[in-house]
Short mmCIF file of C-alpha atoms and ligand atoms in Angstrom, two decimals:
data_model
loop_
_atom_site.label_atom_id
_atom_site.label_comp_id
_atom_site.label_asym_id
_atom_site.label_seq_id
_atom_site.Cartn_x
_atom_site.Cartn_y
_atom_site.Cartn_z
CA UNK E 1 12.10 -43.35 68.59
CA UNK E 2 8.36 -43.53 67.86
CA UNK E 3 7.52 -39.83 67.96
CA UNK E 4 3.75 -40.09 67.72
CA UNK E 5 2.89 -43.44 69.32
CA UNK E 6 3.10 -42.33 72.93
CA UNK E 7 2.08 -38.69 72.51
CA UNK E 8 -1.25 -37.66 74.01
CA UNK E 9 -3.06 -34.86 72.24
CA UNK E 10 -4.39 -33.15 75.38
CA UNK E 11 -0.89 -33.04 76.82
CA UNK E 12 0.54 -31.51 73.63
CA UNK E 13 -2.14 -28.79 73.71
CA UNK E 14 -1.45 -28.14 77.38
CA UNK E 15 2.32 -27.88 76.86
CA UNK E 16 1.84 -25.73 73.77
CA UNK E 17 -0.33 -23.30 75.72
CA UNK E 18 2.08 -23.29 78.62
CA UNK E 19 5.44 -23.27 76.85
CA UNK E 20 5.03 -22.64 73.11
CA UNK E 21 2.59 -20.14 71.58
CA UNK E 22 -0.54 -19.93 73.68
CA UNK E 23 -2.20 -17.35 71.42
CA UNK E 24 -1.82 -19.41 68.28
CA UNK E 25 -2.76 -22.69 69.95
CA UNK E 26 -5.94 -21.14 71.35
CA UNK E 27 -6.75 -19.41 68.06
CA UNK E 28 -6.98 -22.78 66.27
CA UNK E 29 -8.87 -24.46 69.09
CA UNK E 30 -11.39 -21.60 69.11
CA UNK E 31 -11.94 -22.18 65.40
CA UNK E 32 -12.60 -25.88 66.03
CA UNK E 33 -9.33 -26.97 64.43
CA UNK E 34 -8.14 -29.32 67.18
CA UNK E 35 -5.19 -30.54 65.16
CA UNK E 36 -1.81 -31.90 66.12
CA UNK E 37 0.04 -33.23 63.11
CA UNK E 38 1.09 -36.84 63.39
CA UNK E 39 2.15 -39.24 60.65
CA UNK E 40 2.34 -37.84 57.12
CA UNK E 41 2.92 -39.25 53.70
CA UNK E 42 2.36 -37.96 50.17
CA UNK E 43 -0.54 -35.51 50.15
CA UNK E 44 -2.09 -36.91 53.34
CA UNK E 45 -1.36 -36.36 56.97
CA UNK E 46 -2.93 -37.66 60.17
CA UNK E 47 -4.02 -35.91 63.30
CA UNK E 48 -2.50 -37.45 66.43
CA UNK E 49 -5.90 -39.07 67.10
CA UNK E 50 -5.78 -40.76 63.69
CA UNK E 51 -8.05 -38.43 61.69
CA UNK E 52 -6.81 -38.56 58.08
CA UNK E 53 -6.57 -35.28 56.19
CA UNK E 54 -6.00 -34.52 52.54
CA UNK E 55 -3.48 -31.68 52.41
CA UNK E 56 -4.32 -28.88 49.99
CA UNK E 57 -2.72 -26.20 52.11
CA UNK E 58 0.65 -27.94 51.75
CA UNK E 59 2.03 -25.15 53.89
CA UNK E 60 1.97 -22.60 51.10
CA UNK E 61 3.68 -24.90 48.61
CA UNK E 62 6.23 -26.42 50.99
CA UNK E 63 4.84 -29.90 50.29
CA UNK E 64 4.26 -29.35 46.60
CA UNK E 65 6.09 -32.66 45.98
CA UNK E 66 4.29 -34.30 48.88
CA UNK E 67 5.08 -34.94 52.51
CA UNK E 68 8.31 -36.86 52.89
CA UNK E 69 8.74 -37.35 49.16
CA UNK E 70 10.80 -40.58 49.01
CA UNK E 71 13.31 -39.27 46.47
CA UNK E 72 13.87 -36.08 48.44
CA UNK E 73 14.24 -38.02 51.70
CA UNK E 74 16.72 -40.36 50.01
CA UNK E 75 18.78 -37.38 48.78
CA UNK E 76 18.83 -36.00 52.32
CA UNK E 77 19.83 -39.31 53.89
CA UNK E 78 22.62 -39.82 51.35
CA UNK E 79 23.70 -36.22 51.90
CA UNK E 80 24.12 -36.81 55.64
CA UNK E 81 26.61 -39.61 54.95
CA UNK E 82 29.08 -37.00 53.66
CA UNK E 83 27.90 -33.50 54.51
CA UNK E 84 26.52 -31.33 57.27
CA UNK E 85 25.61 -27.63 57.22
CA UNK E 86 29.02 -26.75 55.81
CA UNK E 87 30.68 -23.41 56.48
CA UNK E 88 28.88 -20.36 55.17
CA UNK E 89 32.14 -18.48 54.64
CA UNK E 90 33.46 -20.83 51.96
CA UNK E 91 32.38 -21.76 48.46
CA UNK E 92 31.28 -25.40 48.29
CA UNK E 93 30.65 -28.17 45.77
CA UNK E 94 26.89 -28.32 46.33
CA UNK E 95 26.37 -24.57 46.86
CA UNK E 96 28.01 -23.90 43.50
CA UNK E 97 26.10 -26.72 41.79
CA UNK E 98 22.75 -25.47 43.06
CA UNK E 99 23.53 -21.85 42.13
CA UNK E 100 24.43 -22.98 38.60
CA UNK E 101 21.17 -24.94 38.34
CA UNK E 102 19.11 -21.99 39.63
CA UNK E 103 20.72 -19.78 36.98
CA UNK E 104 19.89 -22.46 34.43
CA UNK E 105 16.18 -22.52 35.35
CA UNK E 106 15.87 -18.72 35.56
CA UNK E 107 15.66 -16.14 32.75
CA UNK E 108 18.92 -15.31 31.03
CA UNK E 109 20.98 -12.88 33.04
CA UNK E 110 19.18 -13.63 36.32
CA UNK E 111 22.06 -15.78 37.41
CA UNK E 112 23.65 -14.60 40.67
CA UNK E 113 22.49 -16.58 43.69
CA UNK E 114 22.69 -15.90 47.41
CA UNK E 115 21.07 -18.32 49.87
CA UNK E 116 19.01 -17.84 52.98
CA UNK E 117 17.48 -20.17 55.54
CA UNK E 118 13.89 -19.06 54.95
CA UNK E 119 11.61 -16.86 52.87
CA UNK E 120 11.61 -13.75 55.08
CA UNK E 121 15.38 -13.68 55.31
CA UNK E 122 15.60 -14.04 51.53
CA UNK E 123 13.10 -11.19 51.02
CA UNK E 124 15.15 -8.98 53.33
CA UNK E 125 18.22 -9.75 51.27
CA UNK E 126 16.39 -8.99 48.00
CA UNK E 127 15.31 -5.61 49.39
CA UNK E 128 18.81 -4.84 50.68
CA UNK E 129 20.24 -5.76 47.27
CA UNK E 130 17.85 -3.33 45.55
CA UNK E 131 18.85 -0.57 47.96
CA UNK E 132 22.55 -1.17 47.36
CA UNK E 133 22.08 -1.33 43.60
CA UNK E 134 20.06 1.88 43.28
CA UNK E 135 21.40 3.89 46.21
CA UNK E 136 17.73 4.52 47.08
CA UNK E 137 15.81 3.52 50.18
CA UNK E 138 12.14 3.55 49.25
CA UNK E 139 10.36 0.23 48.86
CA UNK E 140 7.08 0.06 46.97
CA UNK E 141 4.81 -2.88 47.73
CA UNK E 142 1.18 -3.84 47.36
CA UNK E 143 -1.55 -3.09 49.89
CA UNK E 144 -2.50 -6.22 51.85
CA UNK E 145 0.66 -7.95 50.73
CA UNK E 146 2.68 -10.49 52.65
CA UNK E 147 6.39 -11.24 52.39
CA UNK E 148 7.20 -12.76 55.78
CA UNK E 149 8.00 -11.49 59.25
CA UNK E 150 11.65 -10.48 59.25
CA UNK E 151 12.80 -6.84 59.44
CA UNK E 152 12.33 -5.35 55.98
CA UNK E 153 9.87 -8.02 54.81
CA UNK E 154 7.37 -7.33 57.59
CA UNK E 155 7.67 -3.58 57.03
CA UNK E 156 6.90 -4.04 53.35
CA UNK E 157 3.84 -6.13 54.24
CA UNK E 158 0.38 -5.38 55.59
CA UNK E 159 0.22 -3.66 58.99
CA UNK E 160 -1.67 -6.72 60.33
CA UNK E 161 1.76 -8.16 61.14
CA UNK E 162 3.93 -5.08 61.67
CA UNK E 163 1.83 -2.84 63.90
CA UNK E 164 2.08 -5.02 66.99
CA UNK E 165 5.90 -4.87 66.90
CA UNK E 166 6.02 -1.16 66.01
CA UNK E 167 7.64 -2.08 62.69
CA UNK E 168 5.19 -0.43 60.30
CA UNK E 169 6.95 1.28 57.41
CA UNK E 170 6.92 5.07 57.39
CA UNK E 171 5.65 6.85 54.32
CA UNK E 172 9.12 7.96 53.24
CA UNK E 173 10.70 4.52 52.98
CA UNK E 174 7.69 2.31 52.45
CA UNK E 175 4.86 3.03 50.05
CA UNK E 176 1.92 0.70 49.45
CA UNK E 177 -0.29 0.82 46.38
CA UNK E 178 -3.39 -1.19 45.47
CA UNK E 179 -2.83 -4.36 43.42
CA UNK E 180 -3.81 -4.12 39.75
CA UNK E 181 -3.83 -0.29 39.85
CA UNK E 182 -1.20 0.82 37.33
CA UNK E 183 -1.93 4.57 37.81
CA UNK E 184 -1.23 4.30 41.53
CA UNK E 185 1.97 2.43 40.74
CA UNK E 186 3.15 5.12 38.34
CA UNK E 187 2.30 7.82 40.83
CA UNK E 188 4.47 6.07 43.45
CA UNK E 189 7.35 5.40 41.07
CA UNK E 190 7.34 8.75 39.30
CA UNK E 191 9.07 10.47 42.20
CA UNK E 192 12.20 8.73 40.94
CA UNK E 193 13.26 7.73 44.43
CA UNK E 194 12.22 4.08 44.76
CA UNK E 195 14.76 1.28 45.08
CA UNK E 196 12.27 -1.35 44.00
CA UNK E 197 8.80 -2.67 43.60
CA UNK E 198 8.29 -5.96 45.42
CA UNK E 199 5.34 -8.10 44.48
CA UNK E 200 4.10 -11.61 44.75
CA UNK E 201 3.18 -12.62 41.22
CA UNK E 202 -0.23 -13.66 42.58
CA UNK E 203 -0.63 -12.44 46.18
CA UNK E 204 -1.42 -15.58 48.22
CA UNK E 205 -2.23 -14.18 51.65
CA UNK E 206 -4.50 -11.62 49.95
CA UNK E 207 -6.51 -14.47 48.41
CA UNK E 208 -4.76 -15.04 45.08
CA UNK E 209 -6.31 -12.16 43.11
CA UNK E 210 -5.17 -12.65 39.52
CA UNK E 211 -3.10 -9.91 37.89
CA UNK E 212 -5.07 -8.07 35.19
CA UNK E 213 -3.99 -8.63 31.61
CA UNK E 214 -0.85 -6.57 31.00
CA UNK E 215 -0.54 -5.34 34.60
CA UNK E 216 2.71 -7.07 35.56
CA UNK E 217 4.58 -6.16 32.32
CA UNK E 218 3.36 -2.58 32.76
CA UNK E 219 4.76 -2.48 36.31
CA UNK E 220 8.08 -3.83 35.03
CA UNK E 221 8.16 -1.17 32.28
CA UNK E 222 7.50 1.55 34.86
CA UNK E 223 10.31 0.20 37.05
CA UNK E 224 12.67 0.53 34.09
CA UNK E 225 11.39 4.03 33.29
CA UNK E 226 11.90 5.29 36.84
CA UNK E 227 15.09 3.39 37.73
CA UNK E 228 13.64 0.95 40.27
CA UNK E 229 14.22 -2.81 40.43
CA UNK E 230 11.44 -5.38 40.16
CA UNK E 231 11.50 -8.09 42.82
CA UNK E 232 9.32 -11.13 42.13
CA UNK E 233 8.38 -12.90 45.37
CA UNK E 234 7.92 -16.42 44.01
CA UNK E 235 7.91 -18.10 47.42
CA UNK E 236 4.38 -19.46 46.85
CA UNK E 237 3.96 -19.11 43.10
CA UNK E 238 7.30 -20.47 41.87
CA UNK E 239 8.70 -23.95 41.39
CA UNK E 240 6.42 -25.13 38.59
CA UNK E 241 3.14 -24.52 40.41
CA UNK E 242 1.93 -22.42 37.47
CA UNK E 243 3.34 -24.85 34.92
CA UNK E 244 6.48 -22.71 34.49
CA UNK E 245 9.41 -22.72 36.88
CA UNK E 246 8.56 -19.12 37.85
CA UNK E 247 5.00 -17.82 37.45
CA UNK E 248 6.30 -14.34 36.64
CA UNK E 249 7.86 -15.40 33.32
CA UNK E 250 4.47 -16.75 32.23
CA UNK E 251 3.28 -13.12 32.32
CA UNK E 252 6.14 -12.07 30.05
CA UNK E 253 8.16 -10.37 32.78
CA UNK E 254 11.86 -10.87 33.46
CA UNK E 255 12.37 -9.53 36.96
CA UNK E 256 15.62 -8.18 38.38
CA UNK E 257 15.33 -10.46 41.40
CA UNK E 258 13.48 -13.72 42.05
CA UNK E 259 12.97 -15.04 45.58
CA UNK E 260 12.23 -18.70 46.23
CA UNK E 261 11.69 -20.77 49.39
CA UNK E 262 9.00 -23.09 50.82
CA UNK E 263 8.87 -25.94 48.25
CA UNK E 264 12.55 -25.36 47.48
CA UNK E 265 13.20 -27.17 50.77
CA UNK E 266 11.34 -30.28 49.60
CA UNK E 267 9.55 -29.87 52.92
CA UNK E 268 12.45 -31.53 54.70
CA UNK E 269 15.39 -29.11 54.94
CA UNK E 270 14.99 -25.32 55.18
CA UNK E 271 16.59 -23.32 52.40
CA UNK E 272 15.72 -20.24 50.36
CA UNK E 273 17.43 -18.37 47.55
CA UNK E 274 17.63 -14.93 45.99
CA UNK E 275 18.42 -15.02 42.27
CA UNK E 276 19.59 -11.68 40.90
CA UNK E 277 20.69 -10.09 37.67
CA UNK E 278 24.01 -8.28 37.31
CA UNK E 279 22.62 -4.92 38.40
CA UNK E 280 20.79 -6.21 41.47
CA UNK E 281 23.78 -8.23 42.64
CA UNK E 282 26.22 -5.30 42.67
CA UNK E 283 26.97 -5.70 46.39
CA UNK E 284 28.40 -9.19 45.84
CA UNK E 285 31.27 -7.70 43.87
CA UNK E 286 31.52 -4.58 46.04
CA UNK E 287 31.70 -6.48 49.35
CA UNK E 288 30.79 -10.18 49.28
CA UNK E 289 30.87 -10.37 53.08
CA UNK E 290 28.24 -7.65 53.44
CA UNK E 291 25.54 -10.26 54.00
CA UNK E 292 25.96 -13.61 55.74
CA UNK E 293 23.78 -16.35 57.16
CA UNK E 294 25.13 -19.41 58.98
CA UNK E 295 22.32 -21.67 57.82
CA UNK E 296 21.66 -19.93 54.52
CA UNK E 297 22.75 -22.33 51.79
CA UNK E 298 23.55 -25.12 54.22
CA UNK E 299 25.00 -28.01 52.25
CA UNK E 300 22.24 -30.44 53.20
CA UNK E 301 19.69 -27.87 52.09
CA UNK E 302 21.50 -27.50 48.75
CA UNK E 303 21.49 -31.27 48.20
CA UNK E 304 17.74 -31.42 48.85
CA UNK E 305 17.01 -28.39 46.64
CA UNK E 306 19.02 -29.89 43.77
CA UNK E 307 16.81 -32.97 43.94
CA UNK E 308 13.69 -30.77 44.05
CA UNK E 309 14.76 -28.89 40.90
CA UNK E 310 15.51 -32.18 39.16
CA UNK E 311 12.05 -33.59 39.93
CA UNK E 312 10.35 -30.34 38.89
CA UNK E 313 11.92 -30.35 35.44
CA UNK E 314 10.87 -33.88 34.49
CA UNK E 315 8.45 -33.91 31.56
CA UNK E 316 6.06 -36.13 33.54
CA UNK E 317 5.98 -33.59 36.40
CA UNK E 318 5.16 -30.72 34.03
CA UNK E 319 2.50 -32.86 32.36
CA UNK E 320 0.96 -33.64 35.73
CA UNK E 321 0.75 -29.95 36.71
CA UNK E 322 -1.41 -29.44 33.63
CA UNK E 323 -3.53 -32.49 34.43
CA UNK E 324 -4.10 -31.55 38.10
CA UNK E 325 -4.90 -27.93 37.15
CA UNK E 326 -7.44 -28.84 34.49
CA UNK E 327 -9.03 -31.81 36.22
CA UNK E 328 -9.57 -30.02 39.52
CA UNK E 329 -10.83 -26.90 37.73
CA UNK E 330 -13.45 -28.95 35.94
CA UNK E 331 -14.58 -30.57 39.20
CA UNK E 332 -14.58 -27.28 41.10
CA UNK E 333 -16.66 -25.61 38.39
CA UNK E 334 -19.34 -28.26 38.99
CA UNK E 335 -19.25 -27.66 42.74
CA UNK E 336 -19.45 -23.92 42.12
CA UNK E 337 -22.49 -24.35 39.88
CA UNK E 338 -24.21 -26.42 42.60
CA UNK E 339 -23.61 -23.67 45.18
CA UNK E 340 -23.83 -20.61 42.99
CA UNK E 341 -25.04 -18.12 45.61
CA UNK E 342 -22.22 -19.06 47.94
CA UNK E 343 -19.23 -20.18 45.84
CA UNK E 344 -18.60 -17.08 43.77
CA UNK E 345 -15.19 -17.33 42.11
CA UNK E 346 -12.36 -19.67 41.21
CA UNK E 347 -9.05 -17.84 40.88
CA UNK E 348 -6.46 -19.95 39.16
CA UNK E 349 -3.11 -20.10 37.50
CA UNK E 350 -2.11 -23.77 37.24
CA UNK E 351 -2.10 -25.33 40.71
CA UNK E 352 -2.18 -21.88 42.34
CA UNK E 353 -5.83 -21.45 43.29
CA UNK E 354 -8.04 -19.31 45.48
CA UNK E 355 -11.70 -20.14 46.05
CA UNK E 356 -13.84 -17.11 46.88
CA UNK E 357 -17.09 -17.37 48.81
CA UNK E 358 -19.91 -15.02 49.66
CA UNK E 359 -19.48 -13.24 53.00
CA UNK E 360 -16.55 -11.58 54.78
CA UNK E 361 -15.56 -14.59 56.89
CA UNK E 362 -16.88 -17.29 54.58
CA UNK E 363 -13.38 -18.64 53.86
CA UNK E 364 -12.98 -19.46 57.55
CA UNK E 365 -16.30 -21.29 57.59
CA UNK E 366 -15.40 -23.28 54.46
CA UNK E 367 -12.06 -24.20 56.03
CA UNK E 368 -13.93 -25.55 59.10
CA UNK E 369 -16.41 -27.55 57.02
CA UNK E 370 -13.65 -28.97 54.83
CA UNK E 371 -11.75 -29.94 57.97
CA UNK E 372 -14.77 -31.88 59.16
CA UNK E 373 -14.78 -33.73 55.83
CA UNK E 374 -11.06 -34.55 56.09
CA UNK E 375 -9.58 -31.82 53.89
CA UNK E 376 -7.04 -29.35 55.17
CA UNK E 377 -7.14 -26.03 53.29
CA UNK E 378 -6.50 -22.68 54.95
CA UNK E 379 -8.31 -19.36 54.55
CA UNK E 380 -6.45 -16.29 53.30
CA UNK E 381 -5.43 -14.23 56.30
CA UNK E 382 -5.79 -10.88 54.52
CA UNK E 383 -9.04 -11.76 52.74
CA UNK E 384 -11.12 -14.06 54.90
CA UNK E 385 -13.62 -14.77 52.12
CA UNK E 386 -11.05 -16.85 50.22
CA UNK E 387 -9.78 -20.37 50.80
CA UNK E 388 -6.30 -21.06 49.49
CA UNK E 389 -6.51 -24.23 47.45
CA UNK E 390 -3.07 -25.54 46.68
CA UNK E 391 -3.00 -29.10 45.44
CA UNK E 392 0.34 -30.87 45.18
CA UNK E 393 1.78 -31.03 41.70
CA UNK E 394 2.23 -34.81 41.74
CA UNK E 395 -1.40 -35.62 42.70
CA UNK E 396 -2.95 -38.63 40.97
CA UNK E 397 -6.41 -38.83 39.38
CA UNK E 398 -7.57 -41.03 42.30
CA UNK E 399 -6.44 -38.41 44.77
CA UNK E 400 -8.19 -35.65 42.79
CA UNK E 401 -11.43 -37.68 42.69
CA UNK E 402 -11.38 -38.27 46.44
CA UNK E 403 -10.58 -34.60 47.00
CA UNK E 404 -13.41 -33.33 44.78
CA UNK E 405 -15.90 -35.60 46.53
CA UNK E 406 -14.91 -34.21 49.91
CA UNK E 407 -14.78 -30.64 48.62
CA UNK E 408 -18.33 -31.01 47.30
CA UNK E 409 -19.59 -32.16 50.72
CA UNK E 410 -17.68 -29.54 52.71
CA UNK E 411 -18.67 -26.61 50.50
CA UNK E 412 -22.31 -27.75 50.41
CA UNK E 413 -22.54 -27.88 54.20
CA UNK E 414 -20.82 -24.47 54.53
CA UNK E 415 -23.29 -23.05 51.98
CA UNK E 416 -26.24 -24.54 53.92
CA UNK E 417 -24.95 -23.07 57.15
CA UNK E 418 -24.53 -19.64 55.50
CA UNK E 419 -28.06 -19.84 54.06
CA UNK E 420 -29.57 -20.82 57.42
CA UNK E 421 -27.89 -17.82 59.09
CA UNK E 422 -29.35 -15.49 56.47
CA UNK E 423 -32.85 -16.92 57.11
CA UNK E 424 -32.53 -16.44 60.91
CA UNK E 425 -31.45 -12.81 60.41
C1 LIG S 1 4.82 -14.96 49.48
C2 LIG S 1 5.66 -15.21 50.69
N1 LIG S 1 6.82 -14.56 50.82
C3 LIG S 1 7.61 -14.76 51.88
C4 LIG S 1 7.24 -15.62 52.89
C5 LIG S 1 8.12 -15.80 54.10
O1 LIG S 1 8.67 -17.07 54.16
P1 LIG S 1 9.14 -17.69 55.56
O2 LIG S 1 7.92 -18.04 56.33
O3 LIG S 1 9.94 -18.89 55.14
O4 LIG S 1 9.99 -16.66 56.23
C6 LIG S 1 6.04 -16.32 52.79
C7 LIG S 1 5.61 -17.24 53.86
O5 LIG S 1 4.50 -17.70 53.93
C8 LIG S 1 5.21 -16.10 51.67
O6 LIG S 1 4.04 -16.73 51.53
#
């Protein structure tokens, strides 16, 4: 079946508006992003009309190893010759092997693994685990944070996504404090009634603000002082994107729970995992059937994730993360210097990057201009002045050079447009 050869873009838009998600389809069209994904390979993908795009959104890290990474695809194909989803009630060869490998790549003692089919589901499970472990209900999270759209995850997140479904957290069970404000965190924790603090190590949807020196270890110390668990949402920041398997350990913190998803799937087979220490995983021993998910830890997903972890740990992969991080930083600094009134900040930890521009909606404008130049990077939904810049960790020098050239053009034209608007006003 040739999926893309016969498809007509107008028809796909029409059907999407009629039968899929009209609001979302229109939202992109209104922003001038008339995109239907067609063929894809490595860190490129094509619009159905043939427009070639360099992918530095990579769906939040999902394609960190590239679109249709050949080794990952091969693992999946070979997996299908013997396995299917499996049966979520039983232990299995690949489920056990992947759990053992996750324990191996996580800090000592963070070694009990339960699977999920996606990030939100895994976050819900992490929060439930903290509640069971502490016998407390309250969840402390960060203002403007994002952990997905499932029940507890959406409640813990910004009201942008919970209000519409009447799922906003009430003040008793859900407390939100500003990021990087340790006094506010202590104030929230000092009531001795919180089950956990949940945090993205670097909050992506909020524009990748970097944690202040000492902030994350101080939060962990407060959690210990007041009997709450620390949940590290590593859905976007984990899997070697910082140069370490988990970004949180680079800040000297050993969390009680780590959540991973997105790139864990190799971009080809959905899977997520919650990795817990002894304390956080109490419910497993109390009642192992207390949480279940038919597709969570599907055997094909486990096979793919095992291959992902293998690729991530290769010395050449780790070396390339360093190269991509440094090389792109150098190039972006030049672009920033050329547009200094507009391009105001580069936020970075390894290949986790946020580019901040002048003006409330400037990130949206930069996204549009980059799109015109053939680069796909998305703005941060909870801080529209930031563009999320997430290069793949296997990018080559040639790719980086092409990307920087296009970034320079796109940012320059966005800066010129912003300057012309100021003059008119
Ligand atoms: C930090 C973070 N946590 C959790 C999630 C939820 O993952 P999913 O969309 O797979 O439910 C996301 C998704 O973007 C995320 O960025």
